[in-house]
Short mmCIF file of C-alpha atoms in Angstrom, two decimals:
data_model
loop_
_atom_site.label_atom_id
_atom_site.label_comp_id
_atom_site.label_asym_id
_atom_site.label_seq_id
_atom_site.Cartn_x
_atom_site.Cartn_y
_atom_site.Cartn_z
CA MET A 1 94.56 50.22 101.37
CA PRO A 2 97.36 52.25 102.93
CA ALA A 3 96.77 55.45 104.82
CA LEU A 4 97.75 58.67 103.07
CA SER A 5 100.46 59.15 105.70
CA GLU A 6 102.03 55.80 104.74
CA VAL A 7 102.14 56.69 101.06
CA ILE A 8 103.57 60.14 101.78
CA ALA A 9 106.26 58.50 103.94
CA ALA A 10 107.12 56.23 101.01
CA LEU A 11 107.39 59.22 98.67
CA ASP A 12 109.64 61.01 101.16
CA ALA A 13 111.86 57.93 101.30
CA LEU A 14 112.15 57.88 97.51
CA TRP A 15 112.77 61.64 97.24
CA PRO A 16 113.81 63.03 100.65
CA ARG A 17 112.67 66.62 101.08
CA GLU A 18 115.98 67.64 102.62
CA ARG A 19 117.72 66.96 99.29
CA ALA A 20 115.73 69.68 97.54
CA GLU A 21 117.37 73.02 96.79
CA GLN A 22 116.80 75.66 99.46
CA TRP A 23 114.72 77.81 97.10
CA ASP A 24 112.44 74.91 96.18
CA ALA A 25 108.97 74.10 97.51
CA VAL A 26 108.53 70.34 97.77
CA GLY A 27 106.47 67.99 99.89
CA THR A 28 102.75 67.82 100.61
CA VAL A 29 100.81 70.89 99.51
CA CYS A 30 97.34 69.78 100.58
CA GLY A 31 95.85 66.64 102.11
CA ASP A 32 94.83 65.43 105.57
CA VAL A 33 98.05 63.50 106.18
CA GLY A 34 97.53 63.24 109.92
CA ASN A 35 94.16 61.52 109.63
CA PRO A 36 94.60 57.71 109.71
CA GLU A 37 91.16 57.27 108.16
CA VAL A 38 92.25 58.95 104.91
CA LEU A 39 93.14 56.03 102.66
CA VAL A 40 94.70 55.85 99.19
CA ASP A 41 94.12 53.34 96.43
CA ARG A 42 94.77 55.46 93.31
CA VAL A 43 97.67 57.81 92.62
CA LEU A 44 98.11 60.05 89.58
CA PHE A 45 101.56 61.27 88.48
CA ALA A 46 101.94 64.39 86.31
CA VAL A 47 104.43 67.13 85.51
CA ASP A 48 102.36 70.24 86.25
CA PRO A 49 99.74 70.87 88.97
CA VAL A 50 97.45 72.84 86.66
CA GLN A 51 93.65 72.80 86.65
CA GLU A 52 93.43 70.27 83.82
CA ILE A 53 95.50 67.82 85.84
CA ALA A 54 93.50 68.45 89.02
CA ASP A 55 90.31 67.71 87.08
CA GLU A 56 91.93 64.55 85.67
CA ALA A 57 92.77 63.35 89.20
CA VAL A 58 89.18 63.92 90.29
CA ALA A 59 87.75 62.12 87.24
CA LEU A 60 90.13 59.21 87.86
CA GLY A 61 89.01 58.89 91.47
CA ALA A 62 92.56 59.37 92.76
CA GLN A 63 93.14 60.27 96.38
CA LEU A 64 96.68 61.51 95.69
CA LEU A 65 98.23 63.58 92.92
CA VAL A 66 102.03 63.62 92.67
CA THR A 67 103.56 66.31 90.45
CA HIS A 68 107.10 67.25 89.58
CA HIS A 69 106.54 70.98 89.50
CA PRO A 70 105.47 72.86 92.63
CA LEU A 71 102.11 74.60 92.79
CA TYR A 72 103.43 77.43 94.95
CA LEU A 73 107.11 77.96 94.30
CA ARG A 74 106.99 81.40 95.90
CA GLY A 75 104.99 82.63 98.86
CA THR A 76 101.36 83.58 98.47
CA THR A 77 98.79 85.45 100.51
CA THR A 78 95.70 83.74 99.14
CA VAL A 79 94.25 80.44 98.01
CA ALA A 80 91.03 82.11 96.88
CA ALA A 81 89.22 80.10 94.22
CA ASP A 82 89.13 83.08 91.86
CA THR A 83 92.91 82.67 91.37
CA PHE A 84 93.99 79.78 89.16
CA LYS A 85 96.23 78.21 91.80
CA GLY A 86 93.61 78.71 94.47
CA ARG A 87 91.07 77.02 92.23
CA VAL A 88 93.40 74.01 91.96
CA VAL A 89 93.63 73.82 95.76
CA HIS A 90 89.84 74.11 96.16
CA THR A 91 89.23 71.44 93.52
CA LEU A 92 91.61 68.99 95.16
CA ILE A 93 90.42 69.54 98.73
CA ARG A 94 86.74 69.46 97.75
CA HIS A 95 87.21 66.04 96.18
CA GLY A 96 89.57 64.60 98.77
CA VAL A 97 92.70 64.60 96.62
CA ALA A 98 96.05 65.28 98.28
CA LEU A 99 98.88 66.96 96.34
CA HIS A 100 102.54 66.06 96.84
CA VAL A 101 105.51 67.59 94.99
CA ALA A 102 108.93 66.06 94.23
CA HIS A 103 111.01 68.61 92.30
CA THR A 104 114.74 69.19 92.73
CA ASN A 105 114.87 66.31 95.20
CA ALA A 106 113.73 64.12 92.28
CA ASP A 107 116.16 65.79 89.86
CA THR A 108 119.21 64.58 91.76
CA ALA A 109 117.82 61.25 92.98
CA ASP A 110 119.06 57.78 92.01
CA PRO A 111 117.24 57.15 89.79
CA GLY A 112 116.28 60.71 89.01
CA VAL A 113 114.69 62.87 86.36
CA SER A 114 117.71 62.73 84.04
CA ASP A 115 117.89 58.93 84.36
CA ALA A 116 114.29 58.79 83.15
CA LEU A 117 115.14 61.12 80.27
CA ALA A 118 118.13 58.96 79.32
CA GLY A 119 115.96 55.85 79.51
CA ALA A 120 113.35 57.37 77.20
CA LEU A 121 116.13 57.99 74.68
CA ASP A 122 117.68 54.50 75.09
CA LEU A 123 120.93 56.06 76.29
CA HIS A 124 123.49 54.26 78.43
CA VAL A 125 124.11 56.25 81.62
CA LEU A 126 127.75 56.48 82.66
CA ARG A 127 127.66 58.86 85.64
CA PRO A 128 126.09 62.07 86.98
CA LEU A 129 127.01 65.32 85.26
CA VAL A 130 127.22 67.14 88.60
CA PRO A 131 127.76 64.49 91.30
CA ASP A 132 126.18 64.89 94.74
CA ALA A 133 129.14 65.07 97.10
CA SER A 134 127.05 63.51 99.88
CA ASP A 135 126.53 60.28 97.92
CA PRO A 136 129.43 57.86 98.57
CA ARG A 137 128.34 55.67 95.64
CA GLY A 138 128.60 58.57 93.20
CA ARG A 139 125.21 57.84 91.63
CA ARG A 140 123.15 60.84 92.72
CA GLY A 141 123.51 64.26 91.18
CA LEU A 142 122.25 66.66 88.57
CA GLY A 143 122.18 65.59 84.91
CA ARG A 144 123.76 62.47 83.43
CA ILE A 145 126.71 61.68 81.14
CA CYS A 146 125.55 59.13 78.56
CA GLU A 147 126.35 57.22 75.42
CA PRO A 148 123.84 56.73 72.59
CA PRO A 149 123.11 53.14 71.53
CA ARG A 150 125.47 53.77 68.61
CA PRO A 151 127.35 56.77 67.22
CA MET A 152 124.90 59.10 65.50
CA ARG A 153 125.07 62.23 63.41
CA LEU A 154 123.66 65.25 65.22
CA SER A 155 120.73 65.47 62.82
CA GLU A 156 120.00 61.78 63.40
CA LEU A 157 120.17 62.20 67.17
CA ALA A 158 117.74 65.13 67.01
CA GLU A 159 115.27 62.99 65.05
CA TRP A 160 115.87 60.09 67.48
CA ALA A 161 114.90 62.36 70.40
CA ALA A 162 111.90 63.77 68.55
CA GLN A 163 110.55 60.25 68.02
CA ARG A 164 110.99 59.16 71.64
CA LEU A 165 109.95 62.17 73.71
CA PRO A 166 106.36 63.41 74.09
CA VAL A 167 105.10 65.39 71.12
CA THR A 168 105.23 69.13 71.73
CA ALA A 169 104.88 72.18 69.50
CA GLN A 170 108.58 72.94 69.81
CA GLY A 171 109.92 69.53 68.87
CA ILE A 172 113.74 69.36 69.05
CA ARG A 173 116.05 72.20 68.06
CA ALA A 174 119.72 71.52 67.33
CA ALA A 175 122.80 73.73 67.19
CA GLY A 176 126.00 72.57 65.51
CA ASP A 177 127.15 70.73 62.42
CA PRO A 178 124.27 68.38 61.49
CA ASP A 179 126.79 65.82 60.21
CA ARG A 180 128.96 65.79 63.33
CA THR A 181 129.20 62.33 64.90
CA ILE A 182 127.92 62.17 68.48
CA ARG A 183 129.47 59.47 70.64
CA THR A 184 128.87 60.94 74.10
CA LEU A 185 126.32 63.41 75.40
CA ALA A 186 125.10 64.99 78.59
CA VAL A 187 121.40 65.19 79.37
CA CYS A 188 119.55 67.25 81.95
CA GLY A 189 115.80 67.20 82.39
CA GLY A 190 114.30 70.68 82.66
CA SER A 191 116.13 73.98 82.32
CA GLY A 192 119.81 73.18 81.85
CA ASP A 193 121.60 76.21 80.45
CA GLY A 194 123.21 76.92 83.81
CA LEU A 195 125.40 73.82 83.44
CA PHE A 196 127.43 74.65 80.33
CA ALA A 197 130.70 74.84 82.24
CA GLU A 198 130.16 71.37 83.70
CA VAL A 199 129.16 70.00 80.30
CA ARG A 200 132.31 71.37 78.66
CA ALA A 201 134.42 69.96 81.49
CA ALA A 202 132.88 66.54 80.87
CA GLY A 203 134.23 66.59 77.31
CA VAL A 204 131.05 65.27 75.70
CA ASP A 205 130.09 65.81 72.06
CA ALA A 206 126.55 67.08 72.70
CA TYR A 207 124.18 68.33 75.38
CA LEU A 208 120.42 67.70 75.41
CA THR A 209 118.29 69.74 77.79
CA ALA A 210 115.43 72.27 77.74
CA ASP A 211 114.83 76.02 77.82
CA LEU A 212 118.07 77.00 76.08
CA ARG A 213 118.13 80.79 75.86
CA HIS A 214 119.78 82.73 73.05
CA HIS A 215 122.75 84.26 74.88
CA PRO A 216 123.86 81.21 76.93
CA ALA A 217 123.48 78.96 73.89
CA SER A 218 125.33 81.38 71.62
CA GLU A 219 128.18 81.75 74.10
CA ALA A 220 128.36 77.98 74.58
CA ARG A 221 128.72 77.51 70.83
CA GLU A 222 131.56 80.08 70.75
CA HIS A 223 133.39 78.37 73.63
CA SER A 224 133.62 74.94 72.01
CA PRO A 225 132.26 72.74 69.21
CA LEU A 226 129.70 71.32 71.68
CA ALA A 227 126.47 70.45 69.85
CA LEU A 228 123.21 71.42 71.52
CA LEU A 229 119.78 69.81 71.46
CA ASP A 230 116.94 71.82 72.95
CA ALA A 231 113.67 70.05 73.79
CA ALA A 232 110.53 71.34 75.47
CA HIS A 233 110.73 71.52 79.26
CA PHE A 234 107.66 69.29 79.65
CA ALA A 235 109.04 66.70 77.22
CA THR A 236 112.31 66.26 79.12
CA GLU A 237 110.58 65.76 82.48
CA TRP A 238 107.51 63.71 81.61
CA PRO A 239 109.48 60.42 81.46
CA TRP A 240 110.10 60.83 85.20
CA CYS A 241 106.38 60.39 85.82
CA GLU A 242 106.51 56.85 84.42
CA GLN A 243 109.69 56.09 86.34
CA ALA A 244 108.23 57.49 89.57
CA ALA A 245 105.00 55.53 89.19
CA ALA A 246 107.01 52.34 88.72
CA GLN A 247 109.00 53.10 91.87
CA LEU A 248 105.82 53.55 93.91
CA ASP A 249 104.45 50.34 92.36
CA GLU A 250 107.47 48.49 93.75
CA VAL A 251 106.83 49.92 97.22
CA SER A 252 103.15 48.99 96.98
CA ASP A 253 103.97 45.42 95.95
CA ARG A 254 106.47 45.08 98.77
CA HIS A 255 103.90 46.18 101.37
CA GLY A 256 100.91 44.48 99.76
CA TRP A 257 99.07 47.80 99.39
CA GLY A 258 97.48 47.09 96.04
CA LEU A 259 97.84 50.69 94.89
CA ARG A 260 96.87 51.58 91.34
CA THR A 261 99.21 54.17 89.88
CA HIS A 262 98.42 56.17 86.77
CA VAL A 263 100.52 58.51 84.64
CA SER A 264 98.81 61.47 83.02
CA ARG A 265 99.34 61.67 79.28
CA THR A 266 97.93 65.19 79.15
CA VAL A 267 100.48 67.48 77.52
CA THR A 268 100.74 70.53 79.78
CA ASP A 269 103.52 72.21 77.82
CA PRO A 270 102.28 75.81 77.45
CA TRP A 271 103.19 76.05 73.75
CA THR A 272 100.45 74.75 71.46
CA ALA A 273 101.54 75.51 67.88
CA HIS A 274 104.67 75.87 65.77
CA ALA A 275 105.21 77.60 62.44
CA ALA A 276 108.38 76.89 60.49
CA SER A 277 110.33 79.99 59.49
CA HIS A 278 109.84 81.30 55.95
CA GLY A 279 111.49 84.67 56.44
CA ALA A 280 113.81 86.70 54.28
CA PHE A 281 117.13 85.45 55.62
CA ALA A 282 118.30 81.86 55.69
CA HIS A 283 120.52 80.65 58.53
CA GLY A 284 124.16 80.81 57.52
CA ALA A 285 123.65 83.38 54.74
CA ALA A 286 126.90 84.70 53.31
CA PRO A 287 128.29 87.90 54.84
CA GLY A 288 127.85 91.13 52.97
CA GLY A 289 124.11 91.42 52.94
CA PRO A 290 121.13 89.50 51.55
CA SER A 291 121.08 87.73 48.21
CA GLU A 292 119.05 88.99 45.25
CA SER A 293 116.20 86.64 46.17
CA ASP A 294 116.43 87.75 49.81
CA ARG A 295 116.22 91.40 48.77
CA SER A 296 113.17 90.59 46.67
CA ALA A 297 111.52 88.90 49.65
CA ILE A 298 112.36 91.85 51.89
CA ASP A 299 110.84 94.24 49.34
CA ASP A 300 107.66 92.16 49.35
CA ILE A 301 107.50 92.22 53.16
CA THR A 302 108.22 95.92 53.57
CA SER A 303 106.43 97.37 50.55
CA GLY A 304 103.32 98.12 52.56
CA ALA A 305 105.09 99.08 55.77
CA PRO A 306 104.56 102.63 57.09
CA ASN A 307 107.50 105.00 57.11
#
């Protein structure tokens, strides 16, 4: 079995810490890395370092938990066990489980988070959306420009994504003409509404990402006919866990470590339920006010409302 320090060195080679954004908090959060007697034979990969995942690592008998999201993204003054993050730290240390984070340094890697997202959707990756200027091969960077396996209508592409990404309460939302043919699209795992300018400059037909807010999405739709597909944050980043585990498997095989890697299938997306809209106004209702049936529905809703 390899020492924890050897496995951490391998993770740092795959996703160098210096390639993370300055605001990010990546690397080893807890674990006795300097102790050569601390060995690793099981590693669990997950998106979020929440208590449920910490408990899963303990139950699995893992000595190392690798997550995409940081536990402490901002500074803290306590790791007391009566705080939820402190409880995670206590659980991991008590059971000898180290925690390592690869976040924005995994986003821009080659392969990175968006490559894994594209792979889950059977897309053909053409190039990065925002290339890393320090990569002479032009393969690293944020997001990816892709082609679907065949031209698809927007509604078909939304269903395609819904069938291939982890099931979440949100599912896939789409903005644009459902019948528009999509031949090229950009994808970005995680929150991607800060990249609309780069997406428009790429000239793609659609953009699939997560956490699309009302105002940026509305403005993007006014700028151009770009179609939007909005998935849950967790769903767009979970495929990286499988990709990352496979990468560590390759390192383990090369060194003869015999590591056993596992990917958590626990859905840690915070949203747990979804109710389809049945309100008074349908999307795209004609200008000039509600229809007769809409007015009837509004009367039913407001008849008991206080003045």
